XYZ file of C-alpha atoms in Angstrom:
97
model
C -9.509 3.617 9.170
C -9.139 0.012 7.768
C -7.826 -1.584 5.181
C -10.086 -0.515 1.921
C -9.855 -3.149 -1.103
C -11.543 -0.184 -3.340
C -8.012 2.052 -2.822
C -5.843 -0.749 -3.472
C -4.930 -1.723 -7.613
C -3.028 -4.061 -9.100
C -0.498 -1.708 -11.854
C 2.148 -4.620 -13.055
C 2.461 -8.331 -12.486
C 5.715 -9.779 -13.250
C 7.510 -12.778 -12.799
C 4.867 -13.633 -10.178
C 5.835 -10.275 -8.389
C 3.114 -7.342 -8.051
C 3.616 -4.140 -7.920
C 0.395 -1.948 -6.335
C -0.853 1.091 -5.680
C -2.439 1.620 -2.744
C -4.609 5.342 -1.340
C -5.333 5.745 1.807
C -6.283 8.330 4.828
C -3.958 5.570 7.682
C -0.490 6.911 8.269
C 2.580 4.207 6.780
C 3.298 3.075 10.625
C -0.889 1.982 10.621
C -0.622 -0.104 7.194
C 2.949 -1.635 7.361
C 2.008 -3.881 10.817
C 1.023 -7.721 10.270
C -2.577 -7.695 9.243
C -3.599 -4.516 7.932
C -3.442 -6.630 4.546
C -4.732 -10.363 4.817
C -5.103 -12.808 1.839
C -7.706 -14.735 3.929
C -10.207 -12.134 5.269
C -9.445 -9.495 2.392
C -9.648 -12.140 -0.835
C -5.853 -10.242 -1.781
C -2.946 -12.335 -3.215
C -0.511 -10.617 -1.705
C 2.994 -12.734 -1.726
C 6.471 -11.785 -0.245
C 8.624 -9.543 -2.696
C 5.962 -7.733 -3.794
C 5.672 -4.027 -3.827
C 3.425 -1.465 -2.979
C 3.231 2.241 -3.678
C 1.492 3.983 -1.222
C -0.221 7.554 -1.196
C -1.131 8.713 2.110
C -3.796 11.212 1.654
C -4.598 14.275 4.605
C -7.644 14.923 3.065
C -10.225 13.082 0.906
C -9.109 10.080 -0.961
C -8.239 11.142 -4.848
C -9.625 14.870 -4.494
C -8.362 16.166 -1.582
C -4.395 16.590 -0.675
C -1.790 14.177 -0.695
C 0.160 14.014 2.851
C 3.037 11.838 2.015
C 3.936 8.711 -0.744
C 6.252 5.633 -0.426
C 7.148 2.294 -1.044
C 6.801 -0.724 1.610
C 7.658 -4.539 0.231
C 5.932 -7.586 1.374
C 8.377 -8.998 3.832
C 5.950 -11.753 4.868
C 2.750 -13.365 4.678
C 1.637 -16.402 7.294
C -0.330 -19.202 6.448
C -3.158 -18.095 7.963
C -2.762 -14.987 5.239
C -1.812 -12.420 7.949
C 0.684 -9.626 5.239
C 3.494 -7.637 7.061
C 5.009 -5.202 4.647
C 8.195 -3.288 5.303
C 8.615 -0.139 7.054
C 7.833 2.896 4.173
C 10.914 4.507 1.983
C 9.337 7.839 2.391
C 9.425 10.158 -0.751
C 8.833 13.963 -0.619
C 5.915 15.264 -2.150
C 6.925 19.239 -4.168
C 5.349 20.920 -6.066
C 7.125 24.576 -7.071
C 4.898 26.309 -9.576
C-alpha cells in the first residue's frame, strides 16, 4: 500500500509541534523510510519533532483487527519535502476479557 492522506489526522498542535494519528494496512519498517510521507506530493505539513501514533491494522482499516500500534517522530524532512520518521517504539496490543 501507499501512503493514504484519508488515515492520517491531525489530534493536537502545539507549540508548532503535531501530534497525529495515523491507520494503516503497511508494516512500521514500510512507513518510517524517507518518503512514505512528503509535504510536496502529499499537501502534509509535516515538520521535524513531530509525532505520530501509528495503528497498524491486519485486517480492514477501522473494522477489522489491529496488528500492532506505536510511535515514530519526524527526524527529518528535506527541502524537496521528502519526511523520514524514526524507527517505531512498538506498544503491545491486550486485551484480557
Amino acid at each position: 500500500m501507499a501512503y493514504n492522506s484519508a488515515n492520517l489526522a491531525l489530534i493536537s498542535s502545539v507549540n508548532g509541534y503535531g501530534f497525529y494519528r495515523y491507520d494503516t494496512m503497511d508494516t512500521h519498517a514500510t512507513l518510517d523510510s524517507a518518503g512514505y510521507f512528503n509535504n510536496s506530493d502529499d499537501d502534509l505539513k509535516l515538520n521535524v519533532g513531530d509525532f505520530m501514533y501509528v495503528v497498524v491494522w491486519a485486517t480492514a482499516i477501522r473494522t477489522g483487527t489491529i496488528s500492532t500500534y506505536g510511535t515514530h517522530i519526524v527526524n527529518a524532512v528535506t527541502a524537496a519535502g521528502v519526511v523520514d520518521t524514526s524507527d517505531v517504539t512498538v506498544n503491545v496490543v491486550t486485551d484480557t476479557d
